[in-house]
Amino acid sequence: MKDIRERKHRLDPHLYRGNVAVAFTCCERNRQPMFSEEVLTRFFMTTLEQECERFHCDLIVYVFMPDHAHMLLAGRDNSADALKAMSSFKQKTGYWLSKHRPQFHWQKDYYDHILRTWEREQTELRKHARYILENPVRKGIVDHWKAYPFKGSTVYQLDEWD
């Protein structure tokens, strides 16, 4: 029988280091609405912020939808590592789920997109952030993104945005 291996799809880890911006999407394995519970979601939000700080990344924006999460990370300096921040976040929250909410599981992997140089300009980052913030509106959960509770940024005061 032929050995079937999963095709490598992640870019080289060094591309996630330093002054880069990366958009990530992480999904619940069975698309169950694990982020409809405020205690769980607030814990995940705090953990995400801590892991980004640990790996020298700014959280441009994040939104925890009912069954998935979107994050836009940007490295603050040459020691930043967005991939390690995301991997550590998923590991810590996955362990927490196994102990406290075993009915929920992260998908094995996640989606990512390293923004091109021109996309990292301030106006383009804000466009990406705004697109992420509009997710609850596009899904019909709220009429305006400001009404959605499970969002945040370590860079911007989102309440001041139009």
Short mmCIF file of N, CA and C in Angstrom, two decimals:
data_model
loop_
_atom_site.label_atom_id
_atom_site.label_comp_id
_atom_site.label_asym_id
_atom_site.label_seq_id
_atom_site.Cartn_x
_atom_site.Cartn_y
_atom_site.Cartn_z
N MET A 1 0.83 -1.18 0.00
CA MET A 1 0.00 0.00 0.00
C MET A 1 0.88 1.25 0.00
N LYS A 2 0.50 2.21 -0.78
CA LYS A 2 1.27 3.44 -0.92
C LYS A 2 1.11 4.31 0.33
N ASP A 3 2.22 4.89 0.77
CA ASP A 3 2.22 5.78 1.92
C ASP A 3 1.66 7.13 1.47
N ILE A 4 0.52 7.51 2.02
CA ILE A 4 -0.11 8.77 1.65
C ILE A 4 0.20 9.78 2.75
N ARG A 5 0.87 10.84 2.36
CA ARG A 5 1.21 11.89 3.31
C ARG A 5 0.47 13.16 2.96
N GLU A 6 0.18 13.89 4.01
CA GLU A 6 -0.50 15.17 3.83
C GLU A 6 0.44 16.14 3.12
N ARG A 7 -0.10 16.83 2.14
CA ARG A 7 0.69 17.79 1.39
C ARG A 7 1.01 19.01 2.26
N LYS A 8 2.26 19.43 2.25
CA LYS A 8 2.67 20.60 3.00
C LYS A 8 2.07 21.84 2.35
N HIS A 9 1.38 22.65 3.15
CA HIS A 9 0.78 23.85 2.59
C HIS A 9 1.20 25.12 3.31
N ARG A 10 1.86 25.00 4.42
CA ARG A 10 2.32 26.17 5.16
C ARG A 10 3.59 26.70 4.51
N LEU A 11 3.73 28.00 4.47
CA LEU A 11 4.94 28.62 3.93
C LEU A 11 6.11 28.40 4.89
N ASP A 12 7.29 28.70 4.44
CA ASP A 12 8.48 28.56 5.28
C ASP A 12 8.31 29.41 6.54
N PRO A 13 8.61 28.86 7.72
CA PRO A 13 8.39 29.59 8.98
C PRO A 13 9.08 30.95 9.06
N HIS A 14 10.21 31.13 8.39
CA HIS A 14 10.90 32.43 8.49
C HIS A 14 10.08 33.56 7.86
N LEU A 15 9.14 33.23 6.98
CA LEU A 15 8.33 34.26 6.33
C LEU A 15 7.33 34.90 7.30
N TYR A 16 7.08 34.25 8.44
CA TYR A 16 6.13 34.76 9.43
C TYR A 16 6.83 35.57 10.52
N ARG A 17 8.14 35.75 10.39
CA ARG A 17 8.93 36.44 11.42
C ARG A 17 9.22 37.88 11.03
N GLY A 18 9.39 38.70 12.05
CA GLY A 18 9.77 40.09 11.82
C GLY A 18 8.58 40.98 11.56
N ASN A 19 8.82 42.00 10.77
CA ASN A 19 7.81 43.02 10.49
C ASN A 19 6.90 42.57 9.35
N VAL A 20 6.06 41.59 9.64
CA VAL A 20 5.10 41.09 8.66
C VAL A 20 3.70 41.21 9.24
N ALA A 21 2.72 41.20 8.38
CA ALA A 21 1.32 41.17 8.80
C ALA A 21 0.69 39.91 8.22
N VAL A 22 -0.04 39.18 9.06
CA VAL A 22 -0.61 37.90 8.65
C VAL A 22 -2.07 37.84 9.11
N ALA A 23 -2.95 37.46 8.20
CA ALA A 23 -4.35 37.22 8.52
C ALA A 23 -4.52 35.72 8.73
N PHE A 24 -5.15 35.35 9.85
CA PHE A 24 -5.42 33.95 10.18
C PHE A 24 -6.91 33.73 10.35
N THR A 25 -7.36 32.53 9.99
CA THR A 25 -8.72 32.09 10.28
C THR A 25 -8.63 30.70 10.87
N CYS A 26 -9.20 30.53 12.06
CA CYS A 26 -9.23 29.24 12.76
C CYS A 26 -10.68 28.83 12.94
N CYS A 27 -10.97 27.55 12.65
CA CYS A 27 -12.35 27.07 12.71
C CYS A 27 -12.52 25.95 13.74
N GLU A 28 -13.71 25.87 14.30
CA GLU A 28 -14.07 24.73 15.12
C GLU A 28 -14.22 23.54 14.18
N ARG A 29 -13.70 22.40 14.58
CA ARG A 29 -13.60 21.24 13.68
C ARG A 29 -14.92 20.86 13.03
N ASN A 30 -16.00 20.85 13.78
CA ASN A 30 -17.30 20.46 13.23
C ASN A 30 -18.22 21.65 13.00
N ARG A 31 -17.63 22.83 13.00
CA ARG A 31 -18.36 24.09 12.81
C ARG A 31 -19.46 24.27 13.85
N GLN A 32 -19.20 23.79 15.07
CA GLN A 32 -20.11 24.00 16.19
C GLN A 32 -19.91 25.42 16.73
N PRO A 33 -20.96 26.03 17.24
CA PRO A 33 -20.86 27.42 17.72
C PRO A 33 -20.25 27.53 19.12
N MET A 34 -18.95 27.27 19.23
CA MET A 34 -18.33 27.33 20.56
C MET A 34 -18.17 28.76 21.06
N PHE A 35 -18.15 29.75 20.18
CA PHE A 35 -17.97 31.12 20.62
C PHE A 35 -19.29 31.84 20.86
N SER A 36 -20.32 31.08 21.17
CA SER A 36 -21.57 31.70 21.58
C SER A 36 -21.62 31.79 23.11
N GLU A 37 -20.64 31.21 23.78
CA GLU A 37 -20.55 31.24 25.23
C GLU A 37 -19.56 32.32 25.64
N GLU A 38 -20.02 33.31 26.38
CA GLU A 38 -19.19 34.47 26.68
C GLU A 38 -17.95 34.13 27.51
N VAL A 39 -18.06 33.27 28.50
CA VAL A 39 -16.91 32.93 29.35
C VAL A 39 -15.80 32.31 28.51
N LEU A 40 -16.15 31.36 27.67
CA LEU A 40 -15.17 30.71 26.80
C LEU A 40 -14.55 31.73 25.85
N THR A 41 -15.37 32.54 25.23
CA THR A 41 -14.88 33.50 24.24
C THR A 41 -13.96 34.53 24.88
N ARG A 42 -14.33 35.03 26.03
CA ARG A 42 -13.47 36.02 26.71
C ARG A 42 -12.12 35.40 27.09
N PHE A 43 -12.13 34.14 27.52
CA PHE A 43 -10.87 33.44 27.82
C PHE A 43 -10.00 33.35 26.57
N PHE A 44 -10.61 32.99 25.44
CA PHE A 44 -9.86 32.88 24.19
C PHE A 44 -9.32 34.23 23.74
N MET A 45 -10.11 35.28 23.92
CA MET A 45 -9.66 36.62 23.54
C MET A 45 -8.44 37.02 24.37
N THR A 46 -8.50 36.77 25.66
CA THR A 46 -7.38 37.09 26.55
C THR A 46 -6.14 36.27 26.19
N THR A 47 -6.33 34.99 25.92
CA THR A 47 -5.21 34.13 25.56
C THR A 47 -4.58 34.59 24.26
N LEU A 48 -5.38 34.96 23.29
CA LEU A 48 -4.86 35.46 22.02
C LEU A 48 -4.01 36.71 22.25
N GLU A 49 -4.50 37.64 23.03
CA GLU A 49 -3.75 38.86 23.31
C GLU A 49 -2.43 38.55 24.02
N GLN A 50 -2.46 37.62 24.98
CA GLN A 50 -1.24 37.25 25.71
C GLN A 50 -0.21 36.60 24.80
N GLU A 51 -0.63 35.71 23.92
CA GLU A 51 0.31 35.03 23.04
C GLU A 51 0.88 35.98 21.99
N CYS A 52 0.07 36.91 21.54
CA CYS A 52 0.60 37.91 20.60
C CYS A 52 1.63 38.78 21.29
N GLU A 53 1.36 39.17 22.51
CA GLU A 53 2.33 39.97 23.26
C GLU A 53 3.62 39.16 23.48
N ARG A 54 3.47 37.91 23.85
CA ARG A 54 4.63 37.04 24.10
C ARG A 54 5.54 36.93 22.88
N PHE A 55 4.95 36.91 21.69
CA PHE A 55 5.73 36.76 20.46
C PHE A 55 5.86 38.08 19.69
N HIS A 56 5.70 39.20 20.40
CA HIS A 56 5.96 40.54 19.87
C HIS A 56 5.09 40.89 18.65
N CYS A 57 3.84 40.51 18.71
CA CYS A 57 2.90 40.83 17.62
C CYS A 57 1.80 41.74 18.12
N ASP A 58 1.44 42.70 17.29
CA ASP A 58 0.25 43.51 17.54
C ASP A 58 -0.94 42.77 16.96
N LEU A 59 -2.05 42.88 17.64
CA LEU A 59 -3.31 42.36 17.11
C LEU A 59 -4.02 43.54 16.47
N ILE A 60 -3.90 43.65 15.16
CA ILE A 60 -4.55 44.75 14.46
C ILE A 60 -6.04 44.67 14.71
N VAL A 61 -6.59 43.46 14.59
CA VAL A 61 -8.00 43.24 14.88
C VAL A 61 -8.24 41.74 15.01
N TYR A 62 -9.28 41.39 15.77
CA TYR A 62 -9.75 40.00 15.81
C TYR A 62 -11.25 39.98 16.03
N VAL A 63 -11.88 38.95 15.51
CA VAL A 63 -13.31 38.73 15.69
C VAL A 63 -13.53 37.24 15.90
N PHE A 64 -14.22 36.91 16.99
CA PHE A 64 -14.59 35.53 17.25
C PHE A 64 -16.04 35.33 16.83
N MET A 65 -16.22 34.70 15.68
CA MET A 65 -17.54 34.37 15.17
C MET A 65 -18.04 33.12 15.92
N PRO A 66 -19.30 32.72 15.77
CA PRO A 66 -19.77 31.56 16.54
C PRO A 66 -18.93 30.29 16.35
N ASP A 67 -18.49 29.99 15.14
CA ASP A 67 -17.78 28.73 14.91
C ASP A 67 -16.37 28.89 14.34
N HIS A 68 -15.87 30.12 14.29
CA HIS A 68 -14.51 30.36 13.81
C HIS A 68 -14.03 31.73 14.28
N ALA A 69 -12.74 31.99 14.08
CA ALA A 69 -12.17 33.26 14.51
C ALA A 69 -11.26 33.81 13.42
N HIS A 70 -11.28 35.13 13.27
CA HIS A 70 -10.41 35.84 12.33
C HIS A 70 -9.47 36.74 13.12
N MET A 71 -8.20 36.73 12.75
CA MET A 71 -7.22 37.58 13.42
C MET A 71 -6.29 38.18 12.38
N LEU A 72 -5.86 39.41 12.62
CA LEU A 72 -4.87 40.06 11.79
C LEU A 72 -3.74 40.48 12.71
N LEU A 73 -2.59 39.82 12.59
CA LEU A 73 -1.43 40.07 13.43
C LEU A 73 -0.36 40.80 12.64
N ALA A 74 0.39 41.65 13.33
CA ALA A 74 1.51 42.35 12.70
C ALA A 74 2.70 42.32 13.65
N GLY A 75 3.84 41.89 13.14
CA GLY A 75 5.05 41.87 13.94
C GLY A 75 5.51 43.27 14.28
N ARG A 76 5.92 43.47 15.54
CA ARG A 76 6.37 44.80 16.00
C ARG A 76 7.84 45.04 15.74
N ASP A 77 8.62 43.97 15.67
CA ASP A 77 10.07 44.12 15.53
C ASP A 77 10.64 42.85 14.90
N ASN A 78 11.95 42.79 14.78
CA ASN A 78 12.59 41.64 14.13
C ASN A 78 12.44 40.33 14.90
N SER A 79 12.15 40.41 16.19
CA SER A 79 11.99 39.18 16.98
C SER A 79 10.55 38.65 16.95
N ALA A 80 9.65 39.36 16.29
CA ALA A 80 8.25 38.94 16.23
C ALA A 80 8.11 37.64 15.44
N ASP A 81 7.12 36.82 15.85
CA ASP A 81 6.86 35.57 15.14
C ASP A 81 5.36 35.29 15.17
N ALA A 82 4.68 35.68 14.11
CA ALA A 82 3.22 35.52 14.02
C ALA A 82 2.81 34.05 14.00
N LEU A 83 3.59 33.21 13.34
CA LEU A 83 3.27 31.78 13.28
C LEU A 83 3.34 31.14 14.66
N LYS A 84 4.37 31.47 15.42
CA LYS A 84 4.49 30.92 16.78
C LYS A 84 3.37 31.45 17.68
N ALA A 85 3.02 32.71 17.51
CA ALA A 85 1.92 33.27 18.29
C ALA A 85 0.63 32.51 18.03
N MET A 86 0.34 32.25 16.76
CA MET A 86 -0.89 31.53 16.42
C MET A 86 -0.83 30.08 16.88
N SER A 87 0.29 29.43 16.68
CA SER A 87 0.43 28.03 17.10
C SER A 87 0.29 27.88 18.61
N SER A 88 0.90 28.80 19.34
CA SER A 88 0.82 28.75 20.80
C SER A 88 -0.61 29.03 21.27
N PHE A 89 -1.26 30.00 20.64
CA PHE A 89 -2.66 30.29 20.96
C PHE A 89 -3.53 29.05 20.75
N LYS A 90 -3.38 28.39 19.61
CA LYS A 90 -4.20 27.21 19.34
C LYS A 90 -3.88 26.07 20.30
N GLN A 91 -2.61 25.91 20.64
CA GLN A 91 -2.23 24.84 21.56
C GLN A 91 -2.83 25.08 22.95
N LYS A 92 -2.68 26.29 23.48
CA LYS A 92 -3.19 26.59 24.81
C LYS A 92 -4.71 26.51 24.88
N THR A 93 -5.38 27.06 23.88
CA THR A 93 -6.84 27.02 23.90
C THR A 93 -7.36 25.62 23.60
N GLY A 94 -6.65 24.87 22.76
CA GLY A 94 -7.04 23.48 22.50
C GLY A 94 -6.95 22.63 23.75
N TYR A 95 -5.90 22.85 24.53
CA TYR A 95 -5.75 22.13 25.79
C TYR A 95 -6.88 22.52 26.74
N TRP A 96 -7.18 23.82 26.81
CA TRP A 96 -8.26 24.29 27.67
C TRP A 96 -9.58 23.64 27.25
N LEU A 97 -9.84 23.57 25.95
CA LEU A 97 -11.06 22.92 25.48
C LEU A 97 -11.12 21.46 25.92
N SER A 98 -10.00 20.76 25.82
CA SER A 98 -9.99 19.34 26.18
C SER A 98 -10.33 19.13 27.65
N LYS A 99 -10.00 20.08 28.49
CA LYS A 99 -10.28 19.98 29.93
C LYS A 99 -11.64 20.53 30.33
N HIS A 100 -12.11 21.56 29.64
CA HIS A 100 -13.31 22.26 30.09
C HIS A 100 -14.52 22.15 29.15
N ARG A 101 -14.29 21.97 27.86
CA ARG A 101 -15.38 21.86 26.88
C ARG A 101 -15.00 20.80 25.85
N PRO A 102 -14.94 19.52 26.26
CA PRO A 102 -14.45 18.47 25.35
C PRO A 102 -15.32 18.24 24.12
N GLN A 103 -16.49 18.83 24.07
CA GLN A 103 -17.34 18.69 22.88
C GLN A 103 -16.83 19.56 21.72
N PHE A 104 -15.94 20.50 22.03
CA PHE A 104 -15.41 21.40 21.01
C PHE A 104 -13.95 21.07 20.72
N HIS A 105 -13.55 21.26 19.46
CA HIS A 105 -12.17 21.02 19.03
C HIS A 105 -11.83 21.99 17.90
N TRP A 106 -10.60 22.47 17.91
CA TRP A 106 -10.12 23.22 16.77
C TRP A 106 -9.93 22.28 15.59
N GLN A 107 -10.10 22.80 14.37
CA GLN A 107 -9.64 22.06 13.20
C GLN A 107 -8.15 21.87 13.33
N LYS A 108 -7.64 20.85 12.68
CA LYS A 108 -6.22 20.54 12.79
C LYS A 108 -5.35 21.74 12.40
N ASP A 109 -5.72 22.43 11.38
CA ASP A 109 -4.90 23.50 10.86
C ASP A 109 -5.68 24.81 10.84
N TYR A 110 -5.20 25.78 10.15
CA TYR A 110 -5.88 27.06 10.00
C TYR A 110 -5.46 27.67 8.67
N TYR A 111 -6.20 28.69 8.28
CA TYR A 111 -5.90 29.39 7.03
C TYR A 111 -5.07 30.62 7.38
N ASP A 112 -4.14 30.97 6.51
CA ASP A 112 -3.39 32.20 6.73
C ASP A 112 -3.08 32.86 5.40
N HIS A 113 -2.81 34.15 5.50
CA HIS A 113 -2.44 34.95 4.34
C HIS A 113 -1.45 35.99 4.81
N ILE A 114 -0.23 35.92 4.30
CA ILE A 114 0.77 36.93 4.61
C ILE A 114 0.52 38.11 3.68
N LEU A 115 0.31 39.27 4.27
CA LEU A 115 0.01 40.44 3.46
C LEU A 115 1.25 40.91 2.72
N ARG A 116 1.04 41.32 1.49
CA ARG A 116 2.12 41.86 0.67
C ARG A 116 2.55 43.21 1.23
N THR A 117 3.71 43.67 0.82
CA THR A 117 4.26 44.91 1.35
C THR A 117 3.27 46.06 1.23
N TRP A 118 2.66 46.25 0.09
CA TRP A 118 1.73 47.37 -0.09
C TRP A 118 0.48 47.20 0.77
N GLU A 119 0.13 45.95 1.10
CA GLU A 119 -1.05 45.71 1.94
C GLU A 119 -0.78 46.06 3.41
N ARG A 120 0.49 46.22 3.77
CA ARG A 120 0.85 46.53 5.16
C ARG A 120 0.84 48.03 5.44
N GLU A 121 0.59 48.84 4.42
CA GLU A 121 0.46 50.28 4.65
C GLU A 121 -0.74 50.51 5.56
N GLN A 122 -0.69 51.58 6.32
CA GLN A 122 -1.71 51.84 7.33
C GLN A 122 -3.14 51.81 6.77
N THR A 123 -3.36 52.44 5.63
CA THR A 123 -4.72 52.47 5.08
C THR A 123 -5.17 51.08 4.65
N GLU A 124 -4.25 50.28 4.12
CA GLU A 124 -4.60 48.92 3.70
C GLU A 124 -4.86 48.01 4.90
N LEU A 125 -4.07 48.18 5.96
CA LEU A 125 -4.31 47.40 7.18
C LEU A 125 -5.69 47.71 7.74
N ARG A 126 -6.05 48.96 7.71
CA ARG A 126 -7.39 49.34 8.21
C ARG A 126 -8.49 48.74 7.33
N LYS A 127 -8.26 48.66 6.02
CA LYS A 127 -9.24 48.02 5.14
C LYS A 127 -9.41 46.54 5.49
N HIS A 128 -8.28 45.86 5.71
CA HIS A 128 -8.35 44.45 6.12
C HIS A 128 -9.07 44.31 7.45
N ALA A 129 -8.72 45.19 8.38
CA ALA A 129 -9.35 45.15 9.70
C ALA A 129 -10.86 45.38 9.57
N ARG A 130 -11.24 46.34 8.76
CA ARG A 130 -12.66 46.64 8.58
C ARG A 130 -13.39 45.45 7.96
N TYR A 131 -12.76 44.79 7.00
CA TYR A 131 -13.35 43.61 6.38
C TYR A 131 -13.60 42.52 7.43
N ILE A 132 -12.63 42.31 8.31
CA ILE A 132 -12.78 41.31 9.37
C ILE A 132 -13.91 41.72 10.31
N LEU A 133 -13.95 42.98 10.69
CA LEU A 133 -14.99 43.46 11.60
C LEU A 133 -16.39 43.33 11.02
N GLU A 134 -16.50 43.38 9.71
CA GLU A 134 -17.82 43.29 9.06
C GLU A 134 -18.35 41.86 8.98
N ASN A 135 -17.57 40.86 9.37
CA ASN A 135 -18.02 39.47 9.30
C ASN A 135 -19.36 39.23 9.99
N PRO A 136 -19.57 39.68 11.22
CA PRO A 136 -20.87 39.44 11.87
C PRO A 136 -22.04 40.09 11.14
N VAL A 137 -21.77 41.19 10.45
CA VAL A 137 -22.82 41.85 9.66
C VAL A 137 -23.14 41.01 8.43
N ARG A 138 -22.10 40.55 7.71
CA ARG A 138 -22.32 39.73 6.52
C ARG A 138 -23.05 38.43 6.86
N LYS A 139 -22.84 37.91 8.06
CA LYS A 139 -23.51 36.68 8.48
C LYS A 139 -24.89 36.94 9.06
N GLY A 140 -25.30 38.20 9.16
CA GLY A 140 -26.63 38.53 9.66
C GLY A 140 -26.77 38.41 11.17
N ILE A 141 -25.67 38.44 11.90
CA ILE A 141 -25.73 38.32 13.36
C ILE A 141 -26.08 39.66 14.01
N VAL A 142 -25.51 40.74 13.46
CA VAL A 142 -25.78 42.10 13.95
C VAL A 142 -25.97 43.02 12.75
N ASP A 143 -26.55 44.19 13.01
CA ASP A 143 -26.75 45.17 11.95
C ASP A 143 -25.51 46.03 11.73
N HIS A 144 -24.70 46.20 12.77
CA HIS A 144 -23.48 47.00 12.68
C HIS A 144 -22.39 46.30 13.48
N TRP A 145 -21.18 46.31 12.95
CA TRP A 145 -20.09 45.56 13.59
C TRP A 145 -19.81 46.02 15.01
N LYS A 146 -20.08 47.29 15.32
CA LYS A 146 -19.83 47.78 16.68
C LYS A 146 -20.72 47.09 17.72
N ALA A 147 -21.85 46.56 17.28
CA ALA A 147 -22.76 45.87 18.20
C ALA A 147 -22.29 44.45 18.54
N TYR A 148 -21.31 43.95 17.81
CA TYR A 148 -20.84 42.58 18.05
C TYR A 148 -19.84 42.59 19.22
N PRO A 149 -20.06 41.76 20.24
CA PRO A 149 -19.24 41.85 21.45
C PRO A 149 -17.86 41.19 21.37
N PHE A 150 -17.65 40.22 20.49
CA PHE A 150 -16.43 39.43 20.54
C PHE A 150 -15.41 39.87 19.48
N LYS A 151 -14.92 41.07 19.68
CA LYS A 151 -13.96 41.67 18.76
C LYS A 151 -12.96 42.47 19.59
N GLY A 152 -11.85 42.83 18.97
CA GLY A 152 -10.90 43.64 19.69
C GLY A 152 -9.69 43.99 18.85
N SER A 153 -8.81 44.77 19.46
CA SER A 153 -7.57 45.21 18.83
C SER A 153 -6.63 45.65 19.94
N THR A 154 -5.34 45.40 19.76
CA THR A 154 -4.36 45.95 20.70
C THR A 154 -3.72 47.19 20.11
N VAL A 155 -4.18 47.61 18.95
CA VAL A 155 -3.61 48.76 18.25
C VAL A 155 -4.61 49.90 18.18
N TYR A 156 -5.83 49.61 17.85
CA TYR A 156 -6.84 50.63 17.59
C TYR A 156 -7.89 50.67 18.69
N GLN A 157 -8.44 51.86 18.91
CA GLN A 157 -9.63 52.03 19.73
C GLN A 157 -10.81 51.88 18.78
N LEU A 158 -11.35 50.69 18.68
CA LEU A 158 -12.37 50.39 17.67
C LEU A 158 -13.62 51.23 17.86
N ASP A 159 -13.94 51.61 19.09
CA ASP A 159 -15.13 52.43 19.34
C ASP A 159 -15.05 53.80 18.68
N GLU A 160 -13.84 54.24 18.35
CA GLU A 160 -13.65 55.54 17.71
C GLU A 160 -13.78 55.48 16.19
N TRP A 161 -13.84 54.26 15.64
CA TRP A 161 -13.96 54.11 14.19
C TRP A 161 -15.39 54.41 13.75
N ASP A 162 -15.51 54.92 12.53
CA ASP A 162 -16.85 55.15 11.94
C ASP A 162 -17.44 53.85 11.48
#
